[in-house]
Amino acid sequence: MNILILGSGGREHTFAYKISESENCTKLFVAPGNAGTHAIATNLPISVNDFEAIRSAVLEHNIEMVIVGPEDPLVSGIADYFAKDDRLKEVMLIGPSSRGAMLEGSKERAKEFMMRHNIPTAAYASFTRETLVAGKKFLDTLQPPYVLKADGLAAGKGVLILNSLEEAKHELENMLAHSKFGEASTKVVIEEFLDGIELSVFVLTDGKNYKILPTAKDYKRIGEGDTGLNTGGMGAVSPVPFADEELMRKIKERIVIPTVNGIAEEKIDYKGFIFIGLIRVNNEPYVIEYNVRMGDPETEVVLPRIKTDLVELMRATSQQKLDEISLEIDKRSATTIMVVSGGYPEAYDKGKVISGISEIQDSIVFHAGTAVKDGDIVTNGGRVIAITSLDEDFRKAIKKSYQNIEKLSFDRMYYRTDIGFDLS
Ligand code: AMP
Ligand code: GLY
């Protein structure tokens, strides 16, 4: 069948890489894609939010399956748009309805869902401009650090963790009264701070059945030792070494099953990925957030470990037959290191020629922000390339990625040299 992937990052190149290996895929399209997807698929110059152009492309190219990479089109209702259209409703679309996507699109709605289904998470209260004074009073009752979350989508920047009460009150006011994150911060969730180590669990659900995919740990800060500004993610490791059988049992019983059952009970149309951001405190798991898509760069370590044919897995998801398929996972560890443009996550230049890609051996090159210009591969984003390696343990895999990164170069190239530093 012909398949379309929506998105342009390392996540989408990884999906394209796995799907292009499948004999179930005839023609593969990526919209808008990058230089990596250009080499293995047909890139279509269409924005992920332009539903009408996507509709035309699906009809023109006889596309039978659409995999939605990022959250934006999901929150805007791409699954609902397909379901309502006579010519698109038979297309298998991987991604939840907009109601389902609100688990990521609204922090408050996600918290309410967790409360309804008894899913462990930090205590919270939410406030609007009208209740700003009450919000400040609520902060008086908490211990530092203070966690403030813009309710809506804020491109991963909407969470502030502040040490002083005064600063927390000031930022709460900035968010609510001065629209610090625009529309996204018309409501703010104030949360109890949880002190522990983070991990992510990925679940594929057809709305009824589910499969737990490999775990991963992401390194979000720009600087060594998890310091400096937050980024989309600077590297990832799968599986997470401390996610032992006991922790995974708790996560499954207390979080995964209640989440999938909650989705079914509330009759939410959900055929897609659930990315559960967790924190482990005293060996007990708590949900920090839900995302309604795969993570980036987590995809670059999760998908390469899935041996089951990805198209079959996506088809079973769409047809509500996940119970009929078995999931086979590569036991090896996968690690990825993100190579970024100097300046990221603040201002950076684009259009720098990247050299050395063809010299990389024993690792997989996943393109993130790249483009083809005058026959060269050039930088086209903050996060540029992810180098994924597989080996019998994560240290060996990380070493392989670092050896290969040394072959790459472009002006002001940067990467963290300590991915995995906190794992033993
Ligand atoms: P989120 O966008 O919800 O994933 O939050 C971004 C980051 O803020 C998370 O990855 C955590 O590192 C941190 N964070 C969010 N909520 C909490 C919390 N309640 N306690 C401690 N850290 C948190
Ligand atoms: N790496 C975090 C995310 O994709 O949201």
Tab-separated table of C-alpha atoms and ligand atoms in Angstrom:
chain	number	residue	atom	x	y	z
A	1	MET	CA	0.000	0.000	0.000
A	2	ASN	CA	1.006	3.630	-0.385
A	3	ILE	CA	1.797	5.393	2.888
A	4	LEU	CA	2.156	9.034	3.918
A	5	ILE	CA	4.062	10.227	6.980
A	6	LEU	CA	3.387	13.758	8.230
A	7	GLY	CA	6.289	15.701	9.730
A	8	SER	CA	9.878	16.704	9.060
A	9	GLY	CA	12.066	15.677	11.985
A	10	GLY	CA	14.231	12.813	13.159
A	11	ARG	CA	11.095	11.058	14.352
A	12	GLU	CA	9.604	11.066	10.859
A	13	HIS	CA	12.856	9.961	9.209
A	14	THR	CA	12.912	7.027	11.638
A	15	PHE	CA	9.335	6.069	10.743
A	16	ALA	CA	10.224	6.376	7.058
A	17	TYR	CA	13.354	4.249	7.524
A	18	LYS	CA	11.396	1.433	9.207
A	19	ILE	CA	8.475	1.587	6.791
A	20	SER	CA	10.660	1.648	3.702
A	21	GLU	CA	12.065	-1.701	4.886
A	22	SER	CA	8.600	-3.261	4.943
A	23	GLU	CA	7.371	-5.302	2.007
A	24	ASN	CA	3.887	-4.008	2.833
A	25	CYS	CA	4.828	-0.547	1.631
A	26	THR	CA	4.634	0.178	-2.096
A	27	LYS	CA	5.197	3.934	-2.325
A	28	LEU	CA	6.217	6.079	0.609
A	29	PHE	CA	5.569	9.811	0.887
A	30	VAL	CA	6.634	12.258	3.592
A	31	ALA	CA	5.177	15.748	4.003
A	32	PRO	CA	7.144	17.941	4.221
A	33	GLY	CA	10.120	15.668	5.100
A	34	ASN	CA	13.854	16.462	5.147
A	35	ALA	CA	17.020	15.458	3.279
A	36	GLY	CA	16.971	12.033	4.966
A	37	THR	CA	13.422	11.195	3.924
A	38	HIS	CA	14.161	12.594	0.434
A	39	ALA	CA	16.666	9.747	-0.047
A	40	ILE	CA	14.174	6.957	0.762
A	41	ALA	CA	10.737	8.419	-0.014
A	42	THR	CA	9.001	11.151	-2.008
A	43	ASN	CA	8.839	14.427	-0.106
A	44	LEU	CA	5.695	16.485	-0.685
A	45	PRO	CA	5.927	20.228	-0.001
A	46	ILE	CA	2.838	20.314	2.223
A	47	SER	CA	2.501	21.673	5.745
A	48	VAL	CA	1.294	19.195	8.394
A	49	ASN	CA	-1.504	21.638	9.250
A	50	ASP	CA	-2.855	22.089	5.710
A	51	PHE	CA	-5.605	19.455	5.810
A	52	GLU	CA	-6.989	20.312	2.383
A	53	ALA	CA	-3.615	19.901	0.682
A	54	ILE	CA	-3.118	16.638	2.594
A	55	ARG	CA	-6.536	15.465	1.381
A	56	SER	CA	-5.619	16.218	-2.248
A	57	ALA	CA	-2.286	14.391	-1.905
A	58	VAL	CA	-3.939	11.333	-0.325
A	59	LEU	CA	-6.426	11.108	-3.200
A	60	GLU	CA	-3.888	11.844	-5.935
A	61	HIS	CA	-1.371	9.251	-4.744
A	62	ASN	CA	-3.868	6.565	-3.609
A	63	ILE	CA	-2.564	6.705	-0.073
A	64	GLU	CA	-4.113	4.106	2.212
A	65	MET	CA	-2.315	4.890	5.466
A	66	VAL	CA	-1.312	8.188	7.088
A	67	ILE	CA	0.983	8.322	10.107
A	68	VAL	CA	0.864	11.638	11.943
A	69	GLY	CA	4.207	12.561	13.544
A	70	PRO	CA	3.691	15.818	15.509
A	71	GLU	CA	0.935	16.849	17.935
A	72	ASP	CA	-0.258	20.045	16.248
A	73	PRO	CA	-2.415	18.509	13.501
A	74	LEU	CA	-3.790	15.979	16.001
A	75	VAL	CA	-4.929	18.681	18.420
A	76	SER	CA	-6.378	20.577	15.428
A	77	GLY	CA	-8.441	17.508	14.529
A	78	ILE	CA	-6.834	15.793	11.547
A	79	ALA	CA	-8.268	12.408	12.617
A	80	ASP	CA	-11.764	13.925	12.860
A	81	TYR	CA	-11.297	15.598	9.448
A	82	PHE	CA	-10.477	12.201	7.889
A	83	ALA	CA	-13.330	10.426	9.709
A	84	LYS	CA	-15.912	12.932	8.464
A	85	ASP	CA	-14.830	12.914	4.819
A	86	ASP	CA	-16.500	10.336	2.575
A	87	ARG	CA	-13.372	9.776	0.511
A	88	LEU	CA	-10.922	9.781	3.413
A	89	LYS	CA	-12.756	7.789	6.042
A	90	GLU	CA	-11.398	4.452	4.778
A	91	VAL	CA	-7.811	5.712	5.004
A	92	MET	CA	-5.996	4.255	8.030
A	93	LEU	CA	-4.904	7.269	10.043
A	94	ILE	CA	-2.547	6.702	12.957
A	95	GLY	CA	-3.227	9.334	15.596
A	96	PRO	CA	-6.048	10.119	18.037
A	97	SER	CA	-9.140	12.266	17.501
A	98	SER	CA	-8.910	15.842	18.776
A	99	ARG	CA	-10.670	14.777	21.993
A	100	GLY	CA	-7.949	12.203	22.553
A	101	ALA	CA	-5.260	14.701	21.594
A	102	MET	CA	-6.429	16.978	24.416
A	103	LEU	CA	-4.477	14.673	26.742
A	104	GLU	CA	-1.515	16.611	25.368
A	105	GLY	CA	-3.320	19.752	24.203
A	106	SER	CA	-4.533	20.730	27.671
A	107	LYS	CA	-2.568	20.035	30.846
A	108	GLU	CA	-5.746	20.627	32.862
A	109	ARG	CA	-7.787	18.159	30.812
A	110	ALA	CA	-4.978	15.607	31.215
A	111	LYS	CA	-4.943	16.123	34.993
A	112	GLU	CA	-8.740	15.768	35.164
A	113	PHE	CA	-8.505	12.529	33.164
A	114	MET	CA	-5.881	11.188	35.587
A	115	MET	CA	-8.047	12.136	38.566
A	116	ARG	CA	-11.117	10.419	37.062
A	117	HIS	CA	-9.161	7.214	36.528
A	118	ASN	CA	-7.068	7.249	39.702
A	119	ILE	CA	-3.788	7.518	37.849
A	120	PRO	CA	-0.901	8.612	40.110
A	121	THR	CA	0.310	12.146	39.361
A	122	ALA	CA	1.430	15.273	41.234
A	123	ALA	CA	-1.239	17.174	43.220
A	124	TYR	CA	-2.368	20.301	41.370
A	125	ALA	CA	-4.763	23.205	41.050
A	126	SER	CA	-5.491	25.358	38.008
A	127	PHE	CA	-6.036	29.085	37.699
A	128	THR	CA	-7.128	31.715	35.171
A	129	ARG	CA	-6.682	35.481	34.968
A	130	GLU	CA	-9.820	35.864	37.120
A	131	THR	CA	-8.392	33.646	39.859
A	132	LEU	CA	-4.841	35.025	39.816
A	133	VAL	CA	-5.049	36.166	43.445
A	134	ALA	CA	-6.181	32.714	44.551
A	135	GLY	CA	-3.300	31.264	42.498
A	136	LYS	CA	-0.784	33.369	44.388
A	137	LYS	CA	-2.341	32.305	47.688
A	138	PHE	CA	-2.108	28.680	46.584
A	139	LEU	CA	1.607	29.165	45.909
A	140	ASP	CA	1.962	30.383	49.543
A	141	THR	CA	0.809	26.948	50.718
A	142	LEU	CA	3.431	25.024	48.688
A	143	GLN	CA	7.075	24.241	49.299
A	144	PRO	CA	9.669	25.210	46.646
A	145	PRO	CA	10.466	24.481	43.880
A	146	TYR	CA	7.241	25.663	42.251
A	147	VAL	CA	5.994	24.064	39.033
A	148	LEU	CA	3.899	26.258	36.706
A	149	LYS	CA	2.496	24.805	33.497
A	150	ALA	CA	0.781	26.671	30.689
A	151	ASP	CA	-2.384	24.699	29.977
A	152	GLY	CA	-2.116	24.657	26.176
A	153	LEU	CA	0.501	23.670	23.594
A	154	ALA	CA	3.607	25.838	23.966
A	155	ALA	CA	6.137	23.953	21.823
A	156	GLY	CA	7.677	22.281	24.872
A	157	LYS	CA	8.424	25.603	26.566
A	158	GLY	CA	5.326	26.022	28.740
A	159	VAL	CA	6.670	24.524	31.979
A	160	LEU	CA	8.514	26.717	34.492
A	161	ILE	CA	10.225	25.361	37.592
A	162	LEU	CA	11.103	28.145	40.008
A	163	ASN	CA	12.941	28.169	43.302
A	164	SER	CA	11.687	31.404	44.830
A	165	LEU	CA	8.116	32.148	45.846
A	166	GLU	CA	8.397	35.708	44.630
A	167	GLU	CA	9.584	34.606	41.197
A	168	ALA	CA	6.811	31.999	41.009
A	169	LYS	CA	4.147	34.647	41.743
A	170	HIS	CA	5.706	36.977	39.202
A	171	GLU	CA	5.748	34.308	36.494
A	172	LEU	CA	2.196	33.223	37.312
A	173	GLU	CA	1.136	36.804	36.724
A	174	ASN	CA	3.173	36.966	33.502
A	175	MET	CA	1.489	33.834	32.213
A	176	LEU	CA	-2.084	34.693	33.200
A	177	ALA	CA	-2.240	38.472	32.947
A	178	HIS	CA	0.423	39.176	30.311
A	179	SER	CA	-0.017	36.084	28.063
A	180	LYS	CA	3.607	34.959	28.413
A	181	PHE	CA	2.827	31.875	26.295
A	182	GLY	CA	-0.001	33.496	24.317
A	183	GLU	CA	-3.272	31.569	24.223
A	184	ALA	CA	-1.564	28.568	25.831
A	185	SER	CA	-1.276	30.344	29.190
A	186	THR	CA	-4.816	31.658	29.598
A	187	LYS	CA	-4.973	28.863	32.145
A	188	VAL	CA	-2.092	27.682	34.331
A	189	VAL	CA	-1.735	24.428	36.225
A	190	ILE	CA	0.303	24.732	39.428
A	191	GLU	CA	1.704	21.409	40.465
A	192	GLU	CA	3.452	19.787	43.402
A	193	PHE	CA	7.152	19.267	42.588
A	194	LEU	CA	8.142	15.612	42.299
A	195	ASP	CA	11.775	14.837	43.000
A	196	GLY	CA	12.988	11.763	41.155
A	197	ILE	CA	14.352	10.348	37.919
A	198	GLU	CA	12.393	10.569	34.666
A	199	LEU	CA	11.630	7.938	32.067
A	200	SER	CA	9.154	7.567	29.249
A	201	VAL	CA	6.913	4.669	28.394
A	202	PHE	CA	5.406	4.373	24.926
A	203	VAL	CA	2.112	2.645	24.345
A	204	LEU	CA	0.397	1.844	21.082
A	205	THR	CA	-3.368	1.544	21.414
A	206	ASP	CA	-6.260	0.854	19.062
A	207	GLY	CA	-8.691	2.296	21.614
A	208	LYS	CA	-9.340	-1.115	23.153
A	209	ASN	CA	-6.157	-3.176	23.121
A	210	TYR	CA	-2.618	-1.973	23.692
A	211	LYS	CA	1.042	-2.878	23.326
A	212	ILE	CA	3.755	-1.486	25.547
A	213	LEU	CA	6.679	-0.453	23.343
A	214	PRO	CA	10.282	-0.130	24.575
A	215	THR	CA	10.989	2.468	27.298
A	216	ALA	CA	13.322	5.407	26.706
A	217	LYS	CA	15.062	8.161	28.579
A	218	ASP	CA	15.517	11.553	26.989
A	219	TYR	CA	18.118	14.218	27.822
A	220	LYS	CA	16.301	17.525	27.497
A	221	ARG	CA	18.797	20.173	28.585
A	222	ILE	CA	21.291	21.759	26.204
A	223	GLY	CA	24.279	21.515	28.563
A	224	GLU	CA	26.405	18.739	30.027
A	225	GLY	CA	25.121	17.270	33.291
A	226	ASP	CA	21.539	18.336	32.466
A	227	THR	CA	22.146	22.062	32.762
A	228	GLY	CA	21.035	25.104	30.752
A	229	LEU	CA	17.972	25.651	28.612
A	230	ASN	CA	15.411	23.011	27.729
A	231	THR	CA	15.517	21.643	24.182
A	232	GLY	CA	13.379	19.189	22.250
A	233	GLY	CA	15.857	16.504	23.364
A	234	MET	CA	19.627	16.058	22.971
A	235	GLY	CA	19.850	12.281	23.093
A	236	ALA	CA	18.043	9.168	24.260
A	237	VAL	CA	18.647	5.665	25.549
A	238	SER	CA	16.390	2.583	25.256
A	239	PRO	CA	15.681	0.523	27.284
A	240	VAL	CA	15.920	2.540	30.476
A	241	PRO	CA	18.274	0.480	32.678
A	242	PHE	CA	16.420	1.227	35.934
A	243	ALA	CA	13.004	0.303	34.493
A	244	ASP	CA	13.121	-3.161	36.072
A	245	GLU	CA	10.349	-5.716	36.144
A	246	GLU	CA	8.837	-4.399	39.361
A	247	LEU	CA	8.703	-0.782	38.200
A	248	MET	CA	7.270	-1.851	34.831
A	249	ARG	CA	4.605	-3.941	36.587
A	250	LYS	CA	3.541	-0.885	38.622
A	251	ILE	CA	3.541	1.291	35.508
A	252	LYS	CA	1.416	-1.224	33.637
A	253	GLU	CA	-1.097	-1.823	36.439
A	254	ARG	CA	-1.422	1.703	37.789
A	255	ILE	CA	-0.894	3.777	34.665
A	256	VAL	CA	-1.048	1.995	31.289
A	257	ILE	CA	-4.136	-0.142	31.903
A	258	PRO	CA	-6.144	2.657	33.603
A	259	THR	CA	-5.177	5.039	30.785
A	260	VAL	CA	-6.285	2.683	27.995
A	261	ASN	CA	-9.429	1.680	29.914
A	262	GLY	CA	-10.169	5.351	30.604
A	263	ILE	CA	-9.930	6.133	26.891
A	264	ALA	CA	-12.296	3.229	26.109
A	265	GLU	CA	-14.773	4.100	28.902
A	266	GLU	CA	-14.945	7.702	27.813
A	267	LYS	CA	-15.505	6.560	24.217
A	268	ILE	CA	-12.562	8.549	22.953
A	269	ASP	CA	-11.577	7.614	19.417
A	270	TYR	CA	-7.893	6.810	19.866
A	271	LYS	CA	-5.790	4.831	17.425
A	272	GLY	CA	-2.217	5.797	17.946
A	273	PHE	CA	0.666	6.304	20.300
A	274	ILE	CA	0.521	7.412	23.925
A	275	PHE	CA	3.830	8.751	25.174
A	276	ILE	CA	3.711	8.741	28.971
A	277	GLY	CA	6.264	10.966	30.671
A	278	LEU	CA	6.920	9.506	34.113
A	279	ILE	CA	8.944	10.272	37.175
A	280	ARG	CA	10.063	7.622	39.636
A	281	VAL	CA	9.936	8.756	43.267
A	282	ASN	CA	10.939	6.143	45.898
A	283	ASN	CA	10.412	3.439	43.276
A	284	GLU	CA	6.817	4.571	42.680
A	285	PRO	CA	5.834	5.874	39.208
A	286	TYR	CA	3.906	9.145	38.704
A	287	VAL	CA	2.694	10.637	35.429
A	288	ILE	CA	4.207	14.019	34.562
A	289	GLU	CA	2.532	14.355	31.200
A	290	TYR	CA	0.873	12.600	28.336
A	291	ASN	CA	1.848	13.179	24.728
A	292	VAL	CA	-0.342	11.801	21.973
A	293	ARG	CA	2.454	10.973	19.537
A	294	MET	CA	5.916	9.472	19.635
A	295	GLY	CA	8.780	11.479	21.120
A	296	ASP	CA	11.698	12.958	19.254
A	297	PRO	CA	14.498	11.775	19.758
A	298	GLU	CA	12.892	8.831	21.630
A	299	THR	CA	11.548	7.425	18.343
A	300	GLU	CA	15.134	7.174	17.106
A	301	VAL	CA	15.836	4.577	19.835
A	302	VAL	CA	12.409	2.946	20.220
A	303	LEU	CA	11.549	2.080	16.604
A	304	PRO	CA	14.941	0.571	15.679
A	305	ARG	CA	14.331	-1.993	18.472
A	306	ILE	CA	10.933	-3.076	17.135
A	307	LYS	CA	11.340	-6.180	14.985
A	308	THR	CA	7.658	-6.639	14.169
A	309	ASP	CA	6.785	-5.224	10.757
A	310	LEU	CA	5.816	-1.608	11.446
A	311	VAL	CA	3.186	-1.460	8.697
A	312	GLU	CA	1.507	-4.586	10.118
A	313	LEU	CA	1.569	-3.007	13.561
A	314	MET	CA	0.012	0.218	12.249
A	315	ARG	CA	-2.604	-1.718	10.276
A	316	ALA	CA	-3.563	-3.720	13.385
A	317	THR	CA	-3.874	-0.448	15.304
A	318	SER	CA	-6.182	1.019	12.724
A	319	GLN	CA	-8.305	-2.138	12.492
A	320	GLN	CA	-8.572	-2.573	16.276
A	321	LYS	CA	-6.717	-5.869	16.066
A	322	LEU	CA	-3.694	-5.168	18.237
A	323	ASP	CA	-4.622	-8.235	20.293
A	324	GLU	CA	-3.934	-10.396	17.233
A	325	ILE	CA	-0.359	-9.304	16.658
A	326	SER	CA	2.743	-10.128	18.652
A	327	LEU	CA	5.382	-7.556	19.359
A	328	GLU	CA	8.975	-8.621	18.922
A	329	ILE	CA	11.648	-6.427	20.475
A	330	ASP	CA	15.395	-6.425	19.848
A	331	LYS	CA	17.073	-7.104	23.199
A	332	ARG	CA	20.007	-4.847	22.399
A	333	SER	CA	20.261	-1.281	23.688
A	334	ALA	CA	19.781	1.646	21.363
A	335	THR	CA	21.170	5.112	21.945
A	336	THR	CA	20.952	8.265	19.931
A	337	ILE	CA	22.964	11.466	20.138
A	338	MET	CA	21.505	14.651	18.663
A	339	VAL	CA	23.850	16.905	16.726
A	340	VAL	CA	22.594	20.494	16.792
A	341	SER	CA	23.300	23.949	15.353
A	342	GLY	CA	25.405	26.235	17.585
A	343	GLY	CA	23.079	28.638	19.393
A	344	TYR	CA	20.155	26.193	19.634
A	345	PRO	CA	17.684	26.296	21.439
A	346	GLU	CA	18.004	30.057	20.943
A	347	ALA	CA	18.912	31.715	17.615
A	348	TYR	CA	21.021	29.706	15.159
A	349	ASP	CA	21.937	29.825	11.475
A	350	LYS	CA	20.649	27.531	8.756
A	351	GLY	CA	22.127	26.488	5.422
A	352	LYS	CA	25.519	25.194	6.670
A	353	VAL	CA	26.932	22.399	4.530
A	354	ILE	CA	27.139	19.077	6.424
A	355	SER	CA	30.032	16.792	5.559
A	356	GLY	CA	30.994	13.278	6.587
A	357	ILE	CA	27.562	11.621	6.551
A	358	SER	CA	28.663	8.937	4.071
A	359	GLU	CA	31.632	7.972	6.279
A	360	ILE	CA	29.428	6.827	9.128
A	361	GLN	CA	29.554	3.074	9.721
A	362	ASP	CA	27.687	0.789	12.142
A	363	SER	CA	25.360	3.595	13.210
A	364	ILE	CA	22.159	4.891	11.644
A	365	VAL	CA	21.979	8.517	10.546
A	366	PHE	CA	18.547	10.011	11.180
A	367	HIS	CA	18.100	13.434	9.674
A	368	ALA	CA	16.190	16.022	11.717
A	369	GLY	CA	16.697	19.603	10.496
A	370	THR	CA	18.318	19.053	7.097
A	371	ALA	CA	17.571	20.013	3.510
A	372	VAL	CA	19.126	19.476	0.092
A	373	LYS	CA	20.536	22.644	-1.493
A	374	ASP	CA	22.491	22.710	-4.761
A	375	GLY	CA	23.276	19.011	-4.341
A	376	ASP	CA	24.623	19.448	-0.781
A	377	ILE	CA	22.990	18.385	2.459
A	378	VAL	CA	22.677	21.519	4.597
A	379	THR	CA	21.414	22.359	8.076
A	380	ASN	CA	17.801	23.486	8.184
A	381	GLY	CA	16.900	23.482	11.875
A	382	GLY	CA	18.205	23.562	15.451
A	383	ARG	CA	18.374	19.815	15.830
A	384	VAL	CA	20.182	18.602	12.718
A	385	ILE	CA	21.054	14.892	12.818
A	386	ALA	CA	20.595	12.047	15.306
A	387	ILE	CA	23.163	9.246	15.323
A	388	THR	CA	21.611	6.000	16.555
A	389	SER	CA	23.598	2.902	17.487
A	390	LEU	CA	22.620	-0.531	18.747
A	391	ASP	CA	24.817	-2.759	20.887
A	392	GLU	CA	24.612	-5.304	23.688
A	393	ASP	CA	24.668	-2.573	26.333
A	394	PHE	CA	24.001	1.146	26.273
A	395	ARG	CA	27.609	2.125	27.004
A	396	LYS	CA	28.885	0.304	23.936
A	397	ALA	CA	26.101	1.792	21.833
A	398	ILE	CA	26.859	5.320	23.067
A	399	LYS	CA	30.550	4.839	22.306
A	400	LYS	CA	29.722	3.831	18.746
A	401	SER	CA	27.568	6.926	18.249
A	402	TYR	CA	30.309	9.209	19.564
A	403	GLN	CA	32.956	7.589	17.346
A	404	ASN	CA	30.760	8.226	14.337
A	405	ILE	CA	29.845	11.791	15.299
A	406	GLU	CA	33.524	12.682	15.029
A	407	LYS	CA	33.279	12.048	11.293
A	408	LEU	CA	30.538	14.655	10.904
A	409	SER	CA	31.167	18.349	10.581
A	410	PHE	CA	29.437	21.642	9.895
A	411	ASP	CA	30.017	25.180	11.065
A	412	ARG	CA	29.161	25.610	14.784
A	413	MET	CA	28.158	21.953	15.207
A	414	TYR	CA	27.406	21.047	18.847
A	415	TYR	CA	26.363	17.947	20.781
A	416	ARG	CA	26.366	16.791	24.385
A	417	THR	CA	29.216	14.412	25.207
A	418	ASP	CA	27.596	12.953	28.345
A	419	ILE	CA	24.409	11.220	27.193
A	420	GLY	CA	23.702	8.368	29.640
A	421	PHE	CA	25.851	9.950	32.379
A	422	ASP	CA	23.242	9.341	35.091
A	423	LEU	CA	22.642	5.668	34.274
A	424	SER	CA	24.492	2.790	35.844
B	1	AMP	P1	6.303	18.640	30.671
B	1	AMP	O1	6.268	19.621	29.519
B	1	AMP	O2	5.030	18.491	31.411
B	1	AMP	O3	6.972	17.342	30.281
B	1	AMP	O4	7.379	19.236	31.695
B	1	AMP	C1	8.680	19.519	31.277
B	1	AMP	C2	9.646	19.032	32.315
B	1	AMP	O5	9.400	19.680	33.557
B	1	AMP	C3	9.530	17.551	32.632
B	1	AMP	O6	10.230	16.768	31.749
B	1	AMP	C4	10.106	17.507	34.015
B	1	AMP	O7	11.518	17.512	33.966
B	1	AMP	C5	9.667	18.794	34.628
B	1	AMP	N1	8.441	18.627	35.424
B	1	AMP	C6	7.168	18.740	34.995
B	1	AMP	N2	6.304	18.537	36.016
B	1	AMP	C7	7.042	18.288	37.109
B	1	AMP	C8	6.723	18.007	38.485
B	1	AMP	N3	5.476	17.972	38.921
B	1	AMP	N4	7.750	17.797	39.317
B	1	AMP	C9	9.036	17.847	38.889
B	1	AMP	N5	9.392	18.120	37.624
B	1	AMP	C10	8.421	18.350	36.739
B	2	GLY	N1	11.640	14.524	23.422
B	2	GLY	C1	10.457	14.996	24.002
B	2	GLY	C2	9.307	15.087	23.111
B	2	GLY	O1	9.279	14.600	22.001
B	2	GLY	O2	8.307	15.676	23.530
